[in-house]
PDB file of C-alpha atoms in Angstrom:
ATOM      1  CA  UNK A 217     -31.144  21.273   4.199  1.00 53.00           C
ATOM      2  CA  UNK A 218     -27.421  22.123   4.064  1.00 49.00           C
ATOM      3  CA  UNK A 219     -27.142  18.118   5.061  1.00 49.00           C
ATOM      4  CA  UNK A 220     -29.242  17.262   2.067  1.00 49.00           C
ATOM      5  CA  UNK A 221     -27.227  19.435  -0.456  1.00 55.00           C
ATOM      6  CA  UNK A 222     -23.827  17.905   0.709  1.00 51.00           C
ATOM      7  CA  UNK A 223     -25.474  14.317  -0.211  1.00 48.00           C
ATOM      8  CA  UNK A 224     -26.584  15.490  -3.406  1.00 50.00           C
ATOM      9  CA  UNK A 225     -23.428  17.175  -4.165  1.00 52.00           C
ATOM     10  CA  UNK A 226     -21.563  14.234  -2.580  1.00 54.00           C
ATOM     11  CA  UNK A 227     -23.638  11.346  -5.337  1.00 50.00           C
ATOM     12  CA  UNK A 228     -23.030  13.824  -8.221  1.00 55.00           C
ATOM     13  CA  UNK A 229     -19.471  13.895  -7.867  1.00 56.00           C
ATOM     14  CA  UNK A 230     -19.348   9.812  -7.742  1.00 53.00           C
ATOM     15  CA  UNK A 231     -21.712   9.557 -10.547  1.00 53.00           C
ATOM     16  CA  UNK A 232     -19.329  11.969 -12.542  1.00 54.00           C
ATOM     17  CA  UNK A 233     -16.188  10.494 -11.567  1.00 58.00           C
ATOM     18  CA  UNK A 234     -17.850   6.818 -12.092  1.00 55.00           C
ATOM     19  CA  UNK A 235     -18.412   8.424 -15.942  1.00 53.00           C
ATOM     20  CA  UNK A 236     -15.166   9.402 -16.408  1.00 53.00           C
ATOM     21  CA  UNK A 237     -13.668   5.790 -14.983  1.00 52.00           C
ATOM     22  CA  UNK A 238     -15.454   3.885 -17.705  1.00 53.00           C
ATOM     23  CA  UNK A 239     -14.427   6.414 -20.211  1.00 51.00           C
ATOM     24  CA  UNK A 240     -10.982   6.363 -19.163  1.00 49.00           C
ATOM     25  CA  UNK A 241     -10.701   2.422 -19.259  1.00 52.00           C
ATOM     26  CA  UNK A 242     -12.555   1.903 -22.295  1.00 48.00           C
ATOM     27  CA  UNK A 243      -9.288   2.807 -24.454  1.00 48.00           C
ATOM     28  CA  UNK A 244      -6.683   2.721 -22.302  1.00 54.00           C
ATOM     29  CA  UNK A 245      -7.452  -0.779 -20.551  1.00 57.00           C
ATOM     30  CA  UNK A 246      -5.706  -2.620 -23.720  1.00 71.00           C
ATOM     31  CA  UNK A 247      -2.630  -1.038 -22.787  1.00 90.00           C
ATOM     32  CA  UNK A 248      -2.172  -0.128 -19.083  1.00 96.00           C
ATOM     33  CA  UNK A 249      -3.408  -2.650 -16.348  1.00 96.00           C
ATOM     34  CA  UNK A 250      -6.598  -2.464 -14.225  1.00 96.00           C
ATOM     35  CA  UNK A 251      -4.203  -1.840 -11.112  1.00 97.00           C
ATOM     36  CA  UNK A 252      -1.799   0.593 -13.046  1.00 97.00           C
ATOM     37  CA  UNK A 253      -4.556   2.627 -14.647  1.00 97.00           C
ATOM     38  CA  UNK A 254      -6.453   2.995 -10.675  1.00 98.00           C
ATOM     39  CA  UNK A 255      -2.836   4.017  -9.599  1.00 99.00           C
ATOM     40  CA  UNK A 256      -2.923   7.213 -11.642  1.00 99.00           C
ATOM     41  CA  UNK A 257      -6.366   9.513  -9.912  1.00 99.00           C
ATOM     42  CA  UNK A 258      -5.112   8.019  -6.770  1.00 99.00           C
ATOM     43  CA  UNK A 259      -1.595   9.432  -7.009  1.00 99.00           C
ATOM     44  CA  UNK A 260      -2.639  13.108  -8.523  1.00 99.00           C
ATOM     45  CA  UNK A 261      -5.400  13.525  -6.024  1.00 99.00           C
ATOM     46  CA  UNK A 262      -2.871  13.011  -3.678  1.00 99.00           C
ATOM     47  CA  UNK A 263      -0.662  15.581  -4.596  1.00 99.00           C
ATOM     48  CA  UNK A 264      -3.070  17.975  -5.470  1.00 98.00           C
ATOM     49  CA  UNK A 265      -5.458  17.542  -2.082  1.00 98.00           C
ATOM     50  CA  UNK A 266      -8.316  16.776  -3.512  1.00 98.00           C
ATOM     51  CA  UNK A 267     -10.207  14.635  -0.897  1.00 98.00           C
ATOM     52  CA  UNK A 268     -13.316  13.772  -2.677  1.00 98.00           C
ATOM     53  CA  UNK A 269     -12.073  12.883  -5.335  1.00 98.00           C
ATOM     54  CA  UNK A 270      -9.264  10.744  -3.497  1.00 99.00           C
ATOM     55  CA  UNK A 271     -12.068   9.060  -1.790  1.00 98.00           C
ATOM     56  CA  UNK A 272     -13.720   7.978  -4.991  1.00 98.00           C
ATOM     57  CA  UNK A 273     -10.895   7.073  -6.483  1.00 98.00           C
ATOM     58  CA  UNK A 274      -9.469   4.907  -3.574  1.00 99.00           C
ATOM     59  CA  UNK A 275     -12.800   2.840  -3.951  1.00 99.00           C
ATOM     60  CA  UNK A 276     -11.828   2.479  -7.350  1.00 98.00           C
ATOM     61  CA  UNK A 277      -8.823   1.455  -6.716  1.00 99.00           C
ATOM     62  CA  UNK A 278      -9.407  -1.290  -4.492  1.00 99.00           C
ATOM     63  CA  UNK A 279     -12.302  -2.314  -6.609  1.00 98.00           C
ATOM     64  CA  UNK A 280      -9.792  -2.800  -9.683  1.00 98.00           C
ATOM     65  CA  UNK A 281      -7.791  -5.725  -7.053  1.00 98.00           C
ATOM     66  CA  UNK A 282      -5.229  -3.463  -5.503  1.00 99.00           C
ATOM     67  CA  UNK A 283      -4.647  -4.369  -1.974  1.00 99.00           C
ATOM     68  CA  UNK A 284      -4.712  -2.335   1.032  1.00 99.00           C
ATOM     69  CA  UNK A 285      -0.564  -2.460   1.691  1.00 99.00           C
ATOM     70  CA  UNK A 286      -0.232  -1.333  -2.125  1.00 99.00           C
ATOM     71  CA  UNK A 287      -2.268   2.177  -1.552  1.00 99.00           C
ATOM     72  CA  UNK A 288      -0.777   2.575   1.431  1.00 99.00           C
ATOM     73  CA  UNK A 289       2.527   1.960  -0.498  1.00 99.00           C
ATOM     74  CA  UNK A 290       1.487   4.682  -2.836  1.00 99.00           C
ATOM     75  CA  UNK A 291       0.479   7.249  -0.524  1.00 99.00           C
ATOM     76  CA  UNK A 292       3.366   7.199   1.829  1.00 98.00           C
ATOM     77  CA  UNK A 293       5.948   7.438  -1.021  1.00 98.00           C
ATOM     78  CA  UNK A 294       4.235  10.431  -2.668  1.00 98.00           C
ATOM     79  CA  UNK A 295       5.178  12.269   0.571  1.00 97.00           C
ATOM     80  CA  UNK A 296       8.766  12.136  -0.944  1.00 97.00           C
ATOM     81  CA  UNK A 297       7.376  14.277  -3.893  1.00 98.00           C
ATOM     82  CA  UNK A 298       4.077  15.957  -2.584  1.00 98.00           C
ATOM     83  CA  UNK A 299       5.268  16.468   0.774  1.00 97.00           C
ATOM     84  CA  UNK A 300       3.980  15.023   4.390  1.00 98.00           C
ATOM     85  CA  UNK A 301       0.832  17.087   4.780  1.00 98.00           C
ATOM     86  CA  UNK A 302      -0.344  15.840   1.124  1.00 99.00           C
ATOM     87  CA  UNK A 303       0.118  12.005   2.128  1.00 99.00           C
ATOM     88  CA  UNK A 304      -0.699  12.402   5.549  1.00 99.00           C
ATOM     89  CA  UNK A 305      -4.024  13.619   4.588  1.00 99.00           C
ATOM     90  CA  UNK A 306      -4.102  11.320   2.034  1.00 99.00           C
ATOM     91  CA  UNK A 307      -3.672   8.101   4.357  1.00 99.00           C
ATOM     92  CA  UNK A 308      -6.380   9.883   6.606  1.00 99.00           C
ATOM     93  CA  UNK A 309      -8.396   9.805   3.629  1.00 99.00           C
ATOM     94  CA  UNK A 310      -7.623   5.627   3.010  1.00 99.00           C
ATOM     95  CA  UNK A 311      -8.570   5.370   6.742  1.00 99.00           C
ATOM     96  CA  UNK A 312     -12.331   6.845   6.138  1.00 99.00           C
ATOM     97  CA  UNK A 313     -12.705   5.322   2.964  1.00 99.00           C
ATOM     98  CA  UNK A 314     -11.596   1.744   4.584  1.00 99.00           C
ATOM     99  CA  UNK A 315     -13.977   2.222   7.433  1.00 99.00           C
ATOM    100  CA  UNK A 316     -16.946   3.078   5.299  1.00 98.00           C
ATOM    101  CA  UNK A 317     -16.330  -0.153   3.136  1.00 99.00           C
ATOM    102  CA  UNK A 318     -15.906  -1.943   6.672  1.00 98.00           C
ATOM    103  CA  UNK A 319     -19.000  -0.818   7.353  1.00 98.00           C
ATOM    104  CA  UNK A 320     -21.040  -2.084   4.390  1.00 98.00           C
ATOM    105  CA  UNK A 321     -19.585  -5.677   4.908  1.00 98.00           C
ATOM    106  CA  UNK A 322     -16.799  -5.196   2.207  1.00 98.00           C
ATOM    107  CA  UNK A 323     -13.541  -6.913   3.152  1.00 97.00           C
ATOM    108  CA  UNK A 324     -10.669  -5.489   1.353  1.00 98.00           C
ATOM    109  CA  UNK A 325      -7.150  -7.736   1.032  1.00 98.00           C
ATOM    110  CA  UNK A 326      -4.580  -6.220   3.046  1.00 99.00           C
ATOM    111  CA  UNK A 327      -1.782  -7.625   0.784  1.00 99.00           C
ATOM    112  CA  UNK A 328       1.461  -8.821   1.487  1.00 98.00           C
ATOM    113  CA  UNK A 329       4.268  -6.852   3.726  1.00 98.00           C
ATOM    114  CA  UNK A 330       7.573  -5.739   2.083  1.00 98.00           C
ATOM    115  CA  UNK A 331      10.015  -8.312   1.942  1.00 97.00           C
ATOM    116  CA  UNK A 332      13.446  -7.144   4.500  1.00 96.00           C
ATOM    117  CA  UNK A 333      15.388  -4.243   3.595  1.00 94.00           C
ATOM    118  CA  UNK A 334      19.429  -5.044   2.407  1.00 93.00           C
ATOM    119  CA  UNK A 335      21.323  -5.705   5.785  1.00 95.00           C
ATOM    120  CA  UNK A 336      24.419  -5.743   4.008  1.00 96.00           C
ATOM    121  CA  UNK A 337      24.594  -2.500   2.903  1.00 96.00           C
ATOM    122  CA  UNK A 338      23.319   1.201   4.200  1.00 97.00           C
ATOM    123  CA  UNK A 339      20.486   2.639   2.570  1.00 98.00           C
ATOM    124  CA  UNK A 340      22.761   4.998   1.143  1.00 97.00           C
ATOM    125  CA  UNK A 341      24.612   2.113  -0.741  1.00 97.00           C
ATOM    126  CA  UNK A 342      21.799   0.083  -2.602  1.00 97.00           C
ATOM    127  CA  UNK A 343      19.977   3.616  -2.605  1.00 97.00           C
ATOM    128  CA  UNK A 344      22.653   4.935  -4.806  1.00 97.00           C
ATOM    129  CA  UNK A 345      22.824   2.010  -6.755  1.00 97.00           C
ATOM    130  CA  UNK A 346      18.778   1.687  -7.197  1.00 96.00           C
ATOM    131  CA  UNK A 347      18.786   5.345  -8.539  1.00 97.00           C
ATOM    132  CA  UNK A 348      21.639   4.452 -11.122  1.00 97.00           C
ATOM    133  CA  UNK A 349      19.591   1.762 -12.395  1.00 95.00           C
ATOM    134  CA  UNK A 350      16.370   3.713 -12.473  1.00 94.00           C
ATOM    135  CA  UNK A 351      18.339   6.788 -14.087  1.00 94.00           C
ATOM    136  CA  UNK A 352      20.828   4.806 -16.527  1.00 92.00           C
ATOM    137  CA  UNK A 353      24.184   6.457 -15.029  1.00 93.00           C
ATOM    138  CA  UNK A 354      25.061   7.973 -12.101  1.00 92.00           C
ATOM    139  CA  UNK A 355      23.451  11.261 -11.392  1.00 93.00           C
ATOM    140  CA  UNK A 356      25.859  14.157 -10.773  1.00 92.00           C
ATOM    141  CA  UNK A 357      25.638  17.441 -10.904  1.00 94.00           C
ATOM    142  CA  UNK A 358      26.090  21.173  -9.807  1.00 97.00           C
ATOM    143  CA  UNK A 359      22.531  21.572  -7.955  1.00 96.00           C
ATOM    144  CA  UNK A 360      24.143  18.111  -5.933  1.00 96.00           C
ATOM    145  CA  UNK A 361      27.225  19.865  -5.512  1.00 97.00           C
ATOM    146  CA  UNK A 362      25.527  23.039  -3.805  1.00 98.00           C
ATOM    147  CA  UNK A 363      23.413  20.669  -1.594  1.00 98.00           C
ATOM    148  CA  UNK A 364      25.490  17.454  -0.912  1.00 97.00           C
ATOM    149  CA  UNK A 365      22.477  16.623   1.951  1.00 97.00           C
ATOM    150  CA  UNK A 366      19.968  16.234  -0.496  1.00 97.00           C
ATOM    151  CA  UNK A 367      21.716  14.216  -2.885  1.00 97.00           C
ATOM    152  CA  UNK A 368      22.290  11.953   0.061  1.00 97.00           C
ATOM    153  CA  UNK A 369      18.763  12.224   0.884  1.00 97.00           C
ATOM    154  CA  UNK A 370      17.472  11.709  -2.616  1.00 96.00           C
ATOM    155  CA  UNK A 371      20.332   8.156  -2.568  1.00 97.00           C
ATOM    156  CA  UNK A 372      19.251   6.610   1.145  1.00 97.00           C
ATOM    157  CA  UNK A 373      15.602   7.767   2.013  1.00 96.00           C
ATOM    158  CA  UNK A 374      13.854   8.183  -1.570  1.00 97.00           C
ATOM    159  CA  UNK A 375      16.099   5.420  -3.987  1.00 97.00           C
ATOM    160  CA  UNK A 376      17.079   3.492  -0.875  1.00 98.00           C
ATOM    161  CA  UNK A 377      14.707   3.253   1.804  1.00 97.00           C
ATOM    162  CA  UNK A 378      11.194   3.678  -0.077  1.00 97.00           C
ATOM    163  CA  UNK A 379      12.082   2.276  -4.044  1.00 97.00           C
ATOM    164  CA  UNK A 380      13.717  -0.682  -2.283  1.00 97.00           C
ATOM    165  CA  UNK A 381      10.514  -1.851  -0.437  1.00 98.00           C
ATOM    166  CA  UNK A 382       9.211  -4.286  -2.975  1.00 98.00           C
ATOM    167  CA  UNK A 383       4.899  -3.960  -2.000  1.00 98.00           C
ATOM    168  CA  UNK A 384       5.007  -2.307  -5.485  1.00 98.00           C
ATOM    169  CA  UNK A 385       7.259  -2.400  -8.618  1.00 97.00           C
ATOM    170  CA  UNK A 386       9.389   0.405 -10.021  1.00 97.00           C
ATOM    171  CA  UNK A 387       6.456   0.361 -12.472  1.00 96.00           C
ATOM    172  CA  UNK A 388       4.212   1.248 -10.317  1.00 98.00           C
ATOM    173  CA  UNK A 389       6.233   3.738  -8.362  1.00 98.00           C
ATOM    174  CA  UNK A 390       7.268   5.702 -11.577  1.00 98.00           C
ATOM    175  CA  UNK A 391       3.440   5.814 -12.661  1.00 98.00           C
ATOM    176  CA  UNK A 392       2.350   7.123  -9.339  1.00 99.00           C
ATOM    177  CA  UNK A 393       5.224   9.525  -9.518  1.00 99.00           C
ATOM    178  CA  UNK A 394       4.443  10.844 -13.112  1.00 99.00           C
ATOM    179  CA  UNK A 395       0.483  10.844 -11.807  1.00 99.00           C
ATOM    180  CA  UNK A 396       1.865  12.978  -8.394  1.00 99.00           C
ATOM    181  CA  UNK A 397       4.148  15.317 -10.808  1.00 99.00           C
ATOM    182  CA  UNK A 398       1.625  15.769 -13.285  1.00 99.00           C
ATOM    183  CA  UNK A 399      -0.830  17.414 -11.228  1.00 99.00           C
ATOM    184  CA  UNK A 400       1.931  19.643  -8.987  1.00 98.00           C
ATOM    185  CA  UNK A 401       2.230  23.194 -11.375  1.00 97.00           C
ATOM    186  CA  UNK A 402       5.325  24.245 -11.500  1.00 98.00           C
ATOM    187  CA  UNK A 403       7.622  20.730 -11.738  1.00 98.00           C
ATOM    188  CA  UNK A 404       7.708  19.715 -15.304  1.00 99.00           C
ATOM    189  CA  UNK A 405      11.528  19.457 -15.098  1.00 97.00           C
ATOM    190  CA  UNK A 406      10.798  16.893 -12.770  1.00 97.00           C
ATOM    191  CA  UNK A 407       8.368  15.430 -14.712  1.00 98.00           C
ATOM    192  CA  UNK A 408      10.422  15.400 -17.510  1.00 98.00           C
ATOM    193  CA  UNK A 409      13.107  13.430 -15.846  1.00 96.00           C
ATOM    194  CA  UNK A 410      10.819  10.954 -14.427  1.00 98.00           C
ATOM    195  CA  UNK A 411       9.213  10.400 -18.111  1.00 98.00           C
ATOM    196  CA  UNK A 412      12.860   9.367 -18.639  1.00 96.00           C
ATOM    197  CA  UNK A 413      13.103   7.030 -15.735  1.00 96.00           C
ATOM    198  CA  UNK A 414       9.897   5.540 -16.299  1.00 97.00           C
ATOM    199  CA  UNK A 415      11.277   4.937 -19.933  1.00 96.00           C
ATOM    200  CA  UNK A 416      14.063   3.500 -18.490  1.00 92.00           C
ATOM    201  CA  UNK A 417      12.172   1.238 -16.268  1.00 90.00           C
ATOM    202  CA  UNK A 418       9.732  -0.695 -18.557  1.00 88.00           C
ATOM    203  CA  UNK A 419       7.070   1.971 -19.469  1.00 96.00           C
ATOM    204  CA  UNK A 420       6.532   2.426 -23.198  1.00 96.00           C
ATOM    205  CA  UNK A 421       6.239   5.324 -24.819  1.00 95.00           C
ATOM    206  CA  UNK A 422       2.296   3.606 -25.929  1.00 96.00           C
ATOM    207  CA  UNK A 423       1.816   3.082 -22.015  1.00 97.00           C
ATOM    208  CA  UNK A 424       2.712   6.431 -21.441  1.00 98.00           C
ATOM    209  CA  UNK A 425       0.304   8.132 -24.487  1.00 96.00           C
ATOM    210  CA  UNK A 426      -2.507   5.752 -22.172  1.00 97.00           C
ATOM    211  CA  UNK A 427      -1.313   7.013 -19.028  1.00 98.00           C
ATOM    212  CA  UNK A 428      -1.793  10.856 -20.161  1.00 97.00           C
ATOM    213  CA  UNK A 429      -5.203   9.385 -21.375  1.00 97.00           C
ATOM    214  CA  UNK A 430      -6.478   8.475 -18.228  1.00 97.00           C
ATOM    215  CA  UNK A 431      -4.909  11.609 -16.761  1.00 97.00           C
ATOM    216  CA  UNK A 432      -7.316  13.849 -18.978  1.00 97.00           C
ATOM    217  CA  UNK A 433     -10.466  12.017 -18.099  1.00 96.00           C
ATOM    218  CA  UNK A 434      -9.667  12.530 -14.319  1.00 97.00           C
ATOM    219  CA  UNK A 435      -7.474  15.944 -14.054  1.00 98.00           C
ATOM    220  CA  UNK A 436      -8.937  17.540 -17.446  1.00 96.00           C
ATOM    221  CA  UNK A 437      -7.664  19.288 -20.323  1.00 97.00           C
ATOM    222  CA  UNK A 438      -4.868  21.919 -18.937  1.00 98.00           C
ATOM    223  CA  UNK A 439      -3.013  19.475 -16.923  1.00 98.00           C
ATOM    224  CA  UNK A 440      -3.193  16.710 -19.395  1.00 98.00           C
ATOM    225  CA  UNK A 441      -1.845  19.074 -22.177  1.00 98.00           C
ATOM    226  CA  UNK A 442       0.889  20.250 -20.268  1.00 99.00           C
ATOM    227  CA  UNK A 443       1.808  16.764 -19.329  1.00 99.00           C
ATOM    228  CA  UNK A 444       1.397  15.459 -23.262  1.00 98.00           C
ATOM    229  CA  UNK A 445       4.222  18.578 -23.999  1.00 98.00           C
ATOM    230  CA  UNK A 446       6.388  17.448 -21.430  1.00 99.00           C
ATOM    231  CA  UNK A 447       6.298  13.612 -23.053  1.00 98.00           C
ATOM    232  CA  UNK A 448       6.625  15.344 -26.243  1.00 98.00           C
ATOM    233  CA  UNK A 449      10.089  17.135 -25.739  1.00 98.00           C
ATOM    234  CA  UNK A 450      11.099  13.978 -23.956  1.00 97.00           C
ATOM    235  CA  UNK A 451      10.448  11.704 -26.698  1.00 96.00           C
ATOM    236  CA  UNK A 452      11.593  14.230 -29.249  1.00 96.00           C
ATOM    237  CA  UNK A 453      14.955  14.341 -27.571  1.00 94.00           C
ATOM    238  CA  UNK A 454      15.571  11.032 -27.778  1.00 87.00           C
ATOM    239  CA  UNK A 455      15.315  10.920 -31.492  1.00 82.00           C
TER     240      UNK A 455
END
C-alpha cells in the first residue's frame, strides 16, 4: 500500500511538473532557447535539493537536446555556488535518472568533452582575466582585502578552472547561476551581481523578464517575486 501511494504520488508530481513545462514554454520559448529555458528547474532544484523535482526536470532537459556532458557541466559548477553536497547529490540524481532512461531503450548524446585548459598561463591568470570580462573591470574590494584566499579562489577555481571549460557558454553558466541563486534565500546580493554579469555577457534584459517567467512556473510565486525585485533595482540602477 505504502508502495502504491509513492507511485501515485510519484505520477502526480510528473503530471504537474509536465503542466507547468508547457506553460512555462508557451511564452517564454520566443525568447529563451529550448536548452536555456531546461537549464533553469535543473539549476534551482539543484541548489535547493529538491530530488524529484530534479529528476523530472533532468528528463526534461535532455528531452529539450541537451547532452549528457552539458548537465553534468551544470551540476558540477553549481557546487561553486550551492556547495558539494547540493551537486553531489545532484549528479547522483543524473546517474538514476540516466539509468532509468537506459533502461527503457533511450540513448541520450553524451556530448562533446571540454576543449584543453590554457597551458600558458595558471588558472589564476586567465581566471582573473575571465572574471574581468564577465564583470566589466577588475573586481576589488574590502571583503577581498579581508580574505585575499578567496579572491584567489573566486580568480583560479571558479573564473579560471570551471568558466574556462567551454562544454557550455558563459550564457549558459550565468543562467544556471541566476537559476542556482534564485532559489538559495538569503543571496540576493549575489544575485544582484550576477543579473549584472549576465547583462554583461549577452543576456537581455527581455531574456531575463523570460527567465524569471519560467522561474515562477517551476519555483512559484515567492521566489519568483523576490527574484523580479532583485532585476528590478538592477535595471533601475542602470538608468
Amino acid at each position: 500500500m505504502l508502495k502504491l501511494r509513492a507511485y501515485i504520488k510519484s505520477l502526480s508530481l510528473i503530471f504537474a511538473m509536465t503542466s507547468l513545462f508547457s506553460a512555462a514554454s508557451a511564452w517564454s520559448s520566443e525568447i529563451l532557447s529550448a536548452k536555456d529555458r531546461a537549464i533553469i528547474p535543473v539549476a534551482a532544484f539543484t541548489a535547493s535539493g529538491e530530488s524529484e523535482k530534479l529528476k523530472i526536470s533532468l528528463n526534461e532537459a535532455l528531452d529539450a537536446g541537451l547532452t549528457i556532458n552539458e548537465l553534468k557541466e551544470v551540476l558540477v559548477q553549481l557546487y561553486a555556488y550551492a556547495g558539494f553536497p547540493r551537486s553531489l547529490n545532484g549528479l547522483a540524481t543524473f546517474m538514476t535518472v540516466l539509468d532509468a532512461r537506459k533502461s527503457q531503450g533511450i540513448q541520450d548524446v553524451l556530448g562533446r568533452e571540454s576543449s584543453p585548459l590554457p597551458t600558458d598561463k595558471s588558472s589564476l591568470e586567465f581566471g582573473t582575466e575571465n572574471q574581468t570580462r564577465l564583470i566589466g573591470v577588475e573586481v576589488k574590494g574590502a571583503l577581498f582585502d579581508f580574505s585575499p584566499q578567496v579572491d584567489e579562489y573566486l580568480k583560479a577555481h571558479l573564473f579560471g578552472d570551471i568558466f574556462e571549460r567551454d562544454v557550455l557558454s558563459w550564457k549558459q553558466r550565468e543562467l544556471a547561476t541566476i537559476a542556482a541563486l534564485a532559489n538559495i534565500h538569503g543571496v540576493n546580493s549575489q544575485l544582484a551581481a550576477h543579473f549584472n554579469i549576465s547583462m554583461n555577457n549577452h543576456i537581455s534584459p527581455a531574456e531575463l523578464k523570460a527567465f524569471i517567467s519560467v522561474l515562477k512556473t517551476y519555483c512559484g510565486e515567492a521566489i519568483s517575486v523576490n527574484a523580479q525585485q532583485v532585476l528590478d533595482q538592477v535595471l533601475a540602477s542602470k538608468q
